[in-house]
Structure formats: structure tokens, C-alpha cells
Short mmCIF file of C-alpha atoms in Angstrom, two decimals:
data_model
loop_
_atom_site.label_atom_id
_atom_site.label_comp_id
_atom_site.label_asym_id
_atom_site.label_seq_id
_atom_site.Cartn_x
_atom_site.Cartn_y
_atom_site.Cartn_z
CA UNK W 1 -6.26 -8.96 10.81
CA UNK W 2 -2.54 -8.71 10.24
CA UNK W 3 -0.62 -7.77 7.11
CA UNK W 4 3.09 -8.35 6.57
CA UNK W 5 5.47 -6.80 4.04
CA UNK W 6 9.20 -6.77 3.48
CA UNK W 7 11.10 -3.60 4.32
CA UNK W 8 11.58 -2.73 0.64
CA UNK W 9 7.92 -3.21 -0.34
CA UNK W 10 5.43 -0.37 -0.73
CA UNK W 11 4.21 1.39 2.39
CA UNK W 12 0.74 1.70 0.89
CA UNK W 13 0.00 -1.55 2.71
CA UNK W 14 0.78 0.19 6.04
CA UNK W 15 -1.66 2.98 5.18
CA UNK W 16 -4.36 0.50 4.18
CA UNK W 17 -3.90 -1.56 7.35
CA UNK W 18 -3.98 1.48 9.64
CA UNK W 19 -7.09 2.91 7.99
CA UNK W 20 -8.89 -0.41 8.48
CA UNK W 21 -7.89 -0.90 12.12
CA UNK W 22 -5.36 -3.64 11.35
CA UNK W 23 -1.63 -4.02 11.98
CA UNK W 24 1.17 -4.30 9.46
CA UNK W 25 4.48 -5.94 10.38
CA UNK W 26 7.70 -5.26 8.49
CA UNK W 27 10.39 -7.91 8.04
CA UNK W 28 13.71 -8.32 6.27
CA UNK W 29 13.61 -8.95 2.52
CA UNK W 30 12.38 -12.36 1.38
CA UNK W 31 9.53 -14.76 2.03
CA UNK W 32 11.65 -16.70 4.51
CA UNK W 33 11.28 -13.79 6.92
CA UNK W 34 7.67 -13.08 6.01
CA UNK W 35 6.58 -16.68 6.43
CA UNK W 36 8.44 -17.19 9.69
CA UNK W 37 7.03 -13.97 11.14
CA UNK W 38 3.51 -14.99 10.12
CA UNK W 39 3.95 -18.37 11.79
CA UNK W 40 5.40 -16.72 14.90
CA UNK W 41 2.47 -14.33 15.22
CA UNK W 42 -0.05 -17.07 14.51
CA UNK W 43 1.50 -19.33 17.17
CA UNK W 44 1.49 -16.49 19.68
CA UNK W 45 -2.13 -15.84 18.84
CA UNK W 46 -3.09 -19.50 19.29
CA UNK W 47 -1.24 -19.66 22.60
CA UNK W 48 -3.06 -16.54 23.75
CA UNK W 49 -6.32 -18.14 22.71
CA UNK W 50 -5.57 -21.24 24.80
CA UNK W 51 -4.65 -19.18 27.84
CA UNK W 52 -7.77 -17.09 27.55
CA UNK W 53 -9.90 -20.18 27.09
CA UNK W 54 -8.67 -21.45 30.41
CA UNK W 55 -9.58 -18.14 32.05
CA UNK W 56 -12.85 -17.26 30.41
CA UNK W 57 -14.70 -18.60 27.35
CA UNK W 58 -16.18 -15.24 26.52
CA UNK W 59 -12.77 -13.54 26.43
CA UNK W 60 -11.47 -16.31 24.18
CA UNK W 61 -14.30 -15.76 21.69
CA UNK W 62 -13.65 -12.03 21.60
CA UNK W 63 -9.95 -12.60 20.93
CA UNK W 64 -10.84 -15.04 18.16
CA UNK W 65 -12.96 -12.35 16.52
CA UNK W 66 -10.47 -9.51 16.98
CA UNK W 67 -7.10 -11.28 17.04
CA UNK W 68 -4.11 -10.90 14.75
CA UNK W 69 -4.67 -13.37 11.93
CA UNK W 70 -2.10 -13.02 9.10
CA UNK W 71 -4.00 -12.55 5.83
CA UNK W 72 -1.40 -11.17 3.41
CA UNK W 73 2.38 -11.47 2.95
CA UNK W 74 3.89 -8.97 0.49
CA UNK W 75 7.34 -8.89 -1.09
CA UNK W 76 7.79 -6.33 -3.86
CA UNK W 77 10.07 -8.45 -6.06
CA UNK W 78 8.41 -11.83 -5.59
CA UNK W 79 4.68 -11.50 -5.03
CA UNK W 80 2.19 -12.43 -2.33
CA UNK W 81 1.22 -15.07 0.18
CA UNK W 82 -2.52 -15.29 0.92
CA UNK W 83 -3.05 -18.69 2.55
CA UNK W 84 -2.84 -19.79 6.17
CA UNK W 85 -1.60 -23.15 4.91
CA UNK W 86 1.20 -21.76 2.69
CA UNK W 87 3.42 -19.30 4.53
CA UNK W 88 5.53 -18.59 1.46
CA UNK W 89 5.18 -16.96 -1.95
CA UNK W 90 2.03 -18.37 -3.46
CA UNK W 91 1.30 -17.22 -6.99
CA UNK W 92 -1.48 -19.75 -7.48
CA UNK W 93 -3.30 -18.67 -4.34
CA UNK W 94 -2.84 -14.97 -5.14
CA UNK W 95 -4.15 -15.54 -8.69
CA UNK W 96 -7.25 -17.28 -7.30
CA UNK W 97 -7.97 -14.42 -4.90
CA UNK W 98 -7.50 -11.87 -7.68
CA UNK W 99 -9.75 -13.85 -10.04
CA UNK W 100 -12.47 -14.07 -7.37
CA UNK W 101 -12.31 -10.31 -6.79
CA UNK W 102 -12.40 -9.61 -10.54
CA UNK W 103 -15.44 -11.87 -10.92
CA UNK W 104 -17.34 -10.11 -8.13
CA UNK W 105 -16.50 -6.69 -9.54
CA UNK W 106 -17.38 -7.63 -13.11
CA UNK W 107 -20.77 -8.91 -11.96
CA UNK W 108 -21.41 -5.46 -10.48
CA UNK W 109 -20.22 -3.63 -13.59
CA UNK W 110 -16.81 -2.64 -12.20
CA UNK W 111 -13.21 -3.87 -12.46
CA UNK W 112 -9.92 -4.45 -10.66
CA UNK W 113 -8.57 -1.18 -12.07
CA UNK W 114 -11.55 0.70 -10.60
CA UNK W 115 -10.87 -0.91 -7.23
CA UNK W 116 -7.23 0.20 -7.42
CA UNK W 117 -8.31 3.76 -8.22
CA UNK W 118 -10.65 3.73 -5.23
CA UNK W 119 -7.88 2.53 -2.91
CA UNK W 120 -5.61 5.27 -4.24
CA UNK W 121 -8.29 7.87 -3.50
CA UNK W 122 -8.56 6.54 0.04
CA UNK W 123 -4.91 5.96 0.93
CA UNK W 124 -2.89 7.93 -1.62
CA UNK W 125 -1.16 7.00 -4.86
CA UNK W 126 2.14 5.33 -3.96
CA UNK W 127 4.79 5.75 -6.63
CA UNK W 128 8.02 3.77 -6.71
CA UNK W 129 11.33 4.12 -8.56
CA UNK W 130 13.60 1.13 -8.05
CA UNK W 131 16.93 0.28 -9.63
CA UNK W 132 20.13 -1.70 -9.10
CA UNK W 133 23.70 -0.46 -9.44
CA UNK W 134 26.26 -3.09 -10.42
CA UNK W 135 28.89 -2.62 -7.71
CA UNK W 136 31.33 -4.99 -6.10
CA UNK W 137 31.03 -5.66 -2.37
CA UNK W 138 33.75 -3.17 -1.48
CA UNK W 139 32.04 -0.46 -3.54
CA UNK W 140 28.71 -1.24 -1.92
CA UNK W 141 30.17 -0.76 1.55
CA UNK W 142 32.01 2.35 0.42
CA UNK W 143 28.69 3.81 -0.70
CA UNK W 144 26.90 3.00 2.57
CA UNK W 145 29.82 4.42 4.55
CA UNK W 146 29.67 7.56 2.42
CA UNK W 147 26.09 8.08 3.58
CA UNK W 148 27.10 7.32 7.18
CA UNK W 149 29.82 10.01 6.99
CA UNK W 150 31.68 8.67 10.02
CA UNK W 151 28.57 8.72 12.17
CA UNK W 152 27.51 12.24 11.23
CA UNK W 153 25.26 11.04 8.37
CA UNK W 154 24.57 13.05 5.27
CA UNK W 155 22.16 15.96 5.49
CA UNK W 156 21.24 16.18 1.83
CA UNK W 157 21.44 14.48 -1.54
CA UNK W 158 22.23 17.14 -4.11
CA UNK W 159 19.66 19.88 -3.59
CA UNK W 160 17.28 17.57 -1.73
CA UNK W 161 17.21 17.65 2.06
CA UNK W 162 17.38 14.46 4.13
CA UNK W 163 14.94 14.73 7.05
CA UNK W 164 16.29 11.71 8.94
CA UNK W 165 18.14 8.43 8.43
CA UNK W 166 17.66 4.90 9.74
CA UNK W 167 20.80 2.76 9.68
CA UNK W 168 19.46 -0.70 10.51
CA UNK W 169 22.79 -2.51 10.81
CA UNK W 170 24.07 0.09 13.29
CA UNK W 171 20.80 0.30 15.21
CA UNK W 172 20.64 4.06 14.62
CA UNK W 173 17.60 6.14 13.75
CA UNK W 174 18.27 9.87 13.80
CA UNK W 175 14.54 10.68 13.91
CA UNK W 176 13.98 8.41 16.92
CA UNK W 177 17.01 9.84 18.69
CA UNK W 178 15.76 13.39 18.19
CA UNK W 179 12.26 12.44 19.37
CA UNK W 180 13.65 10.71 22.47
CA UNK W 181 15.75 13.74 23.39
CA UNK W 182 12.75 16.03 22.95
CA UNK W 183 10.53 13.75 25.08
CA UNK W 184 13.11 13.66 27.87
CA UNK W 185 13.49 17.44 27.84
CA UNK W 186 9.71 17.94 27.86
CA UNK W 187 9.25 15.57 30.81
CA UNK W 188 11.98 17.27 32.80
CA UNK W 189 10.57 20.72 32.08
CA UNK W 190 7.04 19.66 33.04
CA UNK W 191 8.22 18.09 36.31
CA UNK W 192 10.27 21.17 37.19
CA UNK W 193 7.33 23.49 36.45
CA UNK W 194 4.95 21.39 38.55
CA UNK W 195 7.39 21.26 41.44
CA UNK W 196 7.97 25.01 41.28
CA UNK W 197 4.24 25.78 41.17
CA UNK W 198 3.31 23.68 44.20
CA UNK W 199 5.01 25.78 46.94
CA UNK W 200 3.81 29.02 45.34
CA UNK W 201 0.17 28.02 45.72
CA UNK W 202 0.42 27.60 49.52
CA UNK W 203 1.20 30.09 52.28
CA UNK W 204 4.89 31.14 52.42
CA UNK W 205 6.69 28.55 54.56
CA UNK W 206 9.52 29.23 57.02
CA UNK W 207 12.98 29.54 55.38
CA UNK W 208 14.09 26.06 56.47
CA UNK W 209 10.90 24.48 55.19
CA UNK W 210 11.19 26.43 51.94
CA UNK W 211 14.69 25.06 51.45
CA UNK W 212 13.48 21.51 52.06
CA UNK W 213 10.59 22.01 49.65
CA UNK W 214 12.96 23.34 47.01
CA UNK W 215 15.22 20.33 47.47
CA UNK W 216 12.23 17.98 47.21
CA UNK W 217 11.03 19.75 44.08
CA UNK W 218 14.47 19.50 42.52
CA UNK W 219 14.60 15.81 43.44
CA UNK W 220 11.17 15.19 41.92
CA UNK W 221 12.19 16.95 38.72
CA UNK W 222 15.41 14.97 38.51
CA UNK W 223 13.53 11.73 39.18
CA UNK W 224 10.96 12.44 36.48
CA UNK W 225 13.69 13.28 33.99
CA UNK W 226 15.59 10.11 34.89
CA UNK W 227 12.44 8.01 34.48
CA UNK W 228 11.69 9.57 31.10
CA UNK W 229 15.29 9.03 29.99
CA UNK W 230 15.24 5.38 31.09
CA UNK W 231 11.91 4.74 29.37
CA UNK W 232 12.96 6.30 26.09
CA UNK W 233 16.34 4.55 26.24
CA UNK W 234 14.65 1.17 26.73
CA UNK W 235 12.28 1.81 23.83
CA UNK W 236 15.17 2.91 21.62
CA UNK W 237 17.19 -0.19 22.51
CA UNK W 238 14.25 -2.46 21.68
CA UNK W 239 13.69 -0.68 18.35
CA UNK W 240 17.41 -0.88 17.49
CA UNK W 241 17.46 -4.61 18.20
CA UNK W 242 14.47 -5.11 15.92
CA UNK W 243 16.01 -2.93 13.19
CA UNK W 244 19.21 -4.99 13.14
CA UNK W 245 17.16 -7.94 11.90
CA UNK W 246 16.66 -6.00 8.66
CA UNK W 247 20.33 -6.41 7.73
CA UNK W 248 22.67 -3.89 6.12
CA UNK W 249 19.97 -1.41 5.16
CA UNK W 250 19.93 2.39 5.15
CA UNK W 251 16.70 4.36 4.85
CA UNK W 252 16.78 8.01 3.79
CA UNK W 253 13.65 9.94 4.76
CA UNK W 254 13.58 12.80 2.32
CA UNK W 255 11.61 16.02 1.98
CA UNK W 256 8.00 15.69 0.79
CA UNK W 257 7.83 12.37 2.69
CA UNK W 258 9.79 10.53 0.04
CA UNK W 259 11.74 7.48 1.21
CA UNK W 260 14.85 5.96 -0.36
CA UNK W 261 16.19 2.62 0.84
CA UNK W 262 19.60 1.20 -0.01
CA UNK W 263 20.83 -2.34 0.62
CA UNK W 264 23.40 -4.69 -0.87
CA UNK W 265 21.98 -7.61 -2.81
CA UNK W 266 22.42 -10.90 -1.04
CA UNK W 267 22.85 -12.85 -4.28
CA UNK W 268 24.48 -10.51 -6.85
CA UNK W 269 27.19 -7.83 -6.98
CA UNK W 270 24.59 -5.08 -6.88
CA UNK W 271 23.49 -2.24 -4.63
CA UNK W 272 19.72 -2.03 -4.71
CA UNK W 273 17.83 1.24 -4.40
CA UNK W 274 14.12 1.41 -3.60
CA UNK W 275 12.44 4.82 -3.67
CA UNK W 276 8.82 5.65 -2.88
CA UNK W 277 6.61 8.70 -2.51
CA UNK W 278 2.86 9.09 -2.04
CA UNK W 279 0.53 11.61 -3.64
CA UNK W 280 -2.09 12.68 -1.11
CA UNK W 281 -5.38 10.83 -0.77
CA UNK W 282 -8.53 12.68 -1.83
CA UNK W 283 -9.89 14.58 1.17
CA UNK W 284 -13.43 13.34 0.55
CA UNK W 285 -12.29 9.71 0.49
CA UNK W 286 -9.65 9.71 3.20
CA UNK W 287 -11.62 7.40 5.50
CA UNK W 288 -11.63 3.66 4.93
CA UNK W 289 -14.81 1.93 3.75
CA UNK W 290 -16.05 -1.32 5.22
CA UNK W 291 -16.25 -3.13 1.88
CA UNK W 292 -13.87 -1.79 -0.82
CA UNK W 293 -15.24 -4.23 -3.43
CA UNK W 294 -18.78 -2.94 -2.95
CA UNK W 295 -17.57 0.66 -2.88
CA UNK W 296 -15.65 0.21 -6.15
CA UNK W 297 -18.72 -1.31 -7.77
CA UNK W 298 -20.92 1.53 -6.51
CA UNK W 299 -18.51 4.22 -7.69
CA UNK W 300 -18.34 2.85 -11.21
CA UNK W 301 -15.50 3.00 -13.78
CA UNK W 302 -16.40 6.46 -15.11
CA UNK W 303 -16.31 8.14 -11.71
CA UNK W 304 -13.10 6.34 -10.81
CA UNK W 305 -11.45 7.47 -14.04
CA UNK W 306 -12.59 11.07 -13.48
CA UNK W 307 -11.11 11.09 -9.98
CA UNK W 308 -7.84 9.68 -11.31
CA UNK W 309 -7.70 12.36 -14.00
CA UNK W 310 -8.19 15.09 -11.40
CA UNK W 311 -5.31 13.74 -9.34
CA UNK W 312 -2.98 13.26 -12.33
CA UNK W 313 -1.08 16.60 -12.13
CA UNK W 314 -0.06 15.99 -8.51
CA UNK W 315 0.82 12.36 -9.24
CA UNK W 316 3.05 13.29 -12.18
CA UNK W 317 4.71 16.01 -10.14
CA UNK W 318 5.52 13.54 -7.39
CA UNK W 319 6.77 11.02 -9.95
CA UNK W 320 9.22 13.55 -11.39
CA UNK W 321 10.36 14.63 -7.91
CA UNK W 322 11.10 11.03 -6.94
CA UNK W 323 13.04 10.37 -10.13
CA UNK W 324 15.08 13.55 -9.63
CA UNK W 325 15.96 12.46 -6.10
CA UNK W 326 17.12 9.03 -7.25
CA UNK W 327 19.08 10.53 -10.12
CA UNK W 328 20.83 12.88 -7.67
CA UNK W 329 21.66 9.97 -5.38
CA UNK W 330 23.06 7.85 -8.21
CA UNK W 331 25.17 10.78 -9.41
CA UNK W 332 26.63 11.25 -5.90
CA UNK W 333 27.35 7.53 -5.60
CA UNK W 334 29.29 7.48 -8.85
CA UNK W 335 31.12 10.69 -7.95
CA UNK W 336 32.14 9.24 -4.58
CA UNK W 337 33.37 6.02 -6.17
CA UNK W 338 35.17 7.84 -9.01
CA UNK W 339 36.25 11.21 -7.58
CA UNK W 340 38.79 11.89 -10.35
CA UNK W 341 36.55 10.97 -13.25
CA UNK W 342 35.43 14.05 -15.24
#
């Protein structure tokens, strides 16, 4: 199964999809992008089915069972899409699905709230803090450029450290760049070590042969490093091209795995801020269950409420931390826009 969410929607859906062996695609904001991506994936899937059917009926059946079938579209400000027939926001369809789930749970003595608590135990409690700043277009760009800091990118917001930054419009991800550099260095070091160890394991060769072996080892090391560099560069280029589809969006990855996303509104003179942090999942419930509805019914409301109460101190601590981060960001934005204001 396949889930889709907009870039500003909660990443709890990613965690849920991963835990259940599914994929979650991320698109630009709005159901236009979600619906089109769902149709694109579905068409690719159907084409793959047809090709496999021509090759082997058994393979086609397996792909039908295990293929990527879009089952949920999620946009934080608008709602959900749940139907293969309607690749757009569908409040009626979502209400029907929710009502069916509530009916099944009620018949078993449980509830939607108990199911939510169970999912939070499994995947973490995802907390959000979203707001909009009324800024004109020039002020919005001034704010984004302030974070970009002429390509150096900010390292902190107030007392809070920024771990890495993704600048979608520029195709830059400081975390990916650091990982690519580390991978290239590791590959080069491993190739050099292997090349150096090979001659040492054999009998000492004549001087001329030793020189040739050293040259060959150096060439192998250089070739491995070049291959690693080319591979990581190609992957980075592909990721940057995909990121640019997200529009003028900056993502701040903060300490404690908090994430803050900033983007100009496409319809109003506003800069929108979306912040999210997750409290850890319960260790005993970290693995996904095959049937969450049945598990919620089996757990019962009392046990679910007790588990939620036990997790409350951590959840409230994370909630305060996230709010403090956003408050610090807003204060810096206003200070940058009004440097002379007391």
C-alpha cells in the first residue's frame, strides 16, 4: 500500500507506513499535487502489471498483491482523500471510513480515541505548532534569505541548535551534502586500505614490480573514490530535482528531532510556519500490529488511558520545547525585519 502526504503535514504518517511495510510519498502542498501523484503512481503500477502479465501470470498476481496502491492522501490544512475514484480532498469519503471504524470499535467496547492512543504508543506522539505571520512578499523573501545567510545557512535559532537545513527551491540539503562527503571519503579510504594490504600479504616483489603494484593500487583507490563521488553526486542531483518541486520551502531540522518548515503562502500575504516534534513510542509497543482496530479493542479504553497518562510528562515537555523553538524563531524574524525597533 502507498500513503501520500503534503510536505507540511505530520510525519507520523511516514512512521506508520514504514512500520507496516508500506511507502509514503511526499508532495508539494495541496490536493492538486497529492491527487496527481496518486494517479501517476497508480498508472505506473497498472503499466507494470500489464508488462508482467505478458511475461508471467504468476509474477503479475504477486505484484497485484504487493504493489503500490494509493490508499490515503493527507493534507494538514484540508483533510484526506481515501477513494481510488476521487483523487482529491474527499470529506464525505473520509467521514464514511471514520464512521465505519468507530462502529467496529464500539461493537468491541472500544473507541476512536483508544485507537489513536494505541497508534501513539506504537509510533510516537506527534505534536505540532503551526502559525502564520502576516508579511508582504518582500518581507517573506527577506526572512527566507536571512535563514540562507548568503549560502552559509544559520546554525541556530536563539539558543536552539539547527542540525541541518533543506532549502527546496535551491536544491540544497546540508545533511545530504555532509552524508555524501562522508560516504565518498569512506569509500576512498577503504579502497586505499585494500590496495595497500594486497601487496603486503604476498612475497616481497622486485622493486620495479613493487612500483607497478603501488601505481595500480593508487589507481584502484582513485577509481573507487571517483565512482563513489559520481554515484553520490547523481543521487544528490536527483534528490535536488525532486525537492525543487516542493516550491520555496525551507526545512530546519532542529535538536531533539524537531522540524520547522517555512514557506510563503500562495494565496495570502503570509509566511507560514509548521513545526513538529515526536515524543518517543513506548518500547513495549514499538512494533506494528497487523490489525490496529482489533488491537485497540483488545487493549480497552482503561489501559489506553493509563498508557497515555504515563507518557504525559514527556509529551508535555516536548510540547513546551517545540513552542519555545517557534517563539525563538518568530522573535528572530521580527528582529531581522525591524532591526531598529526596541
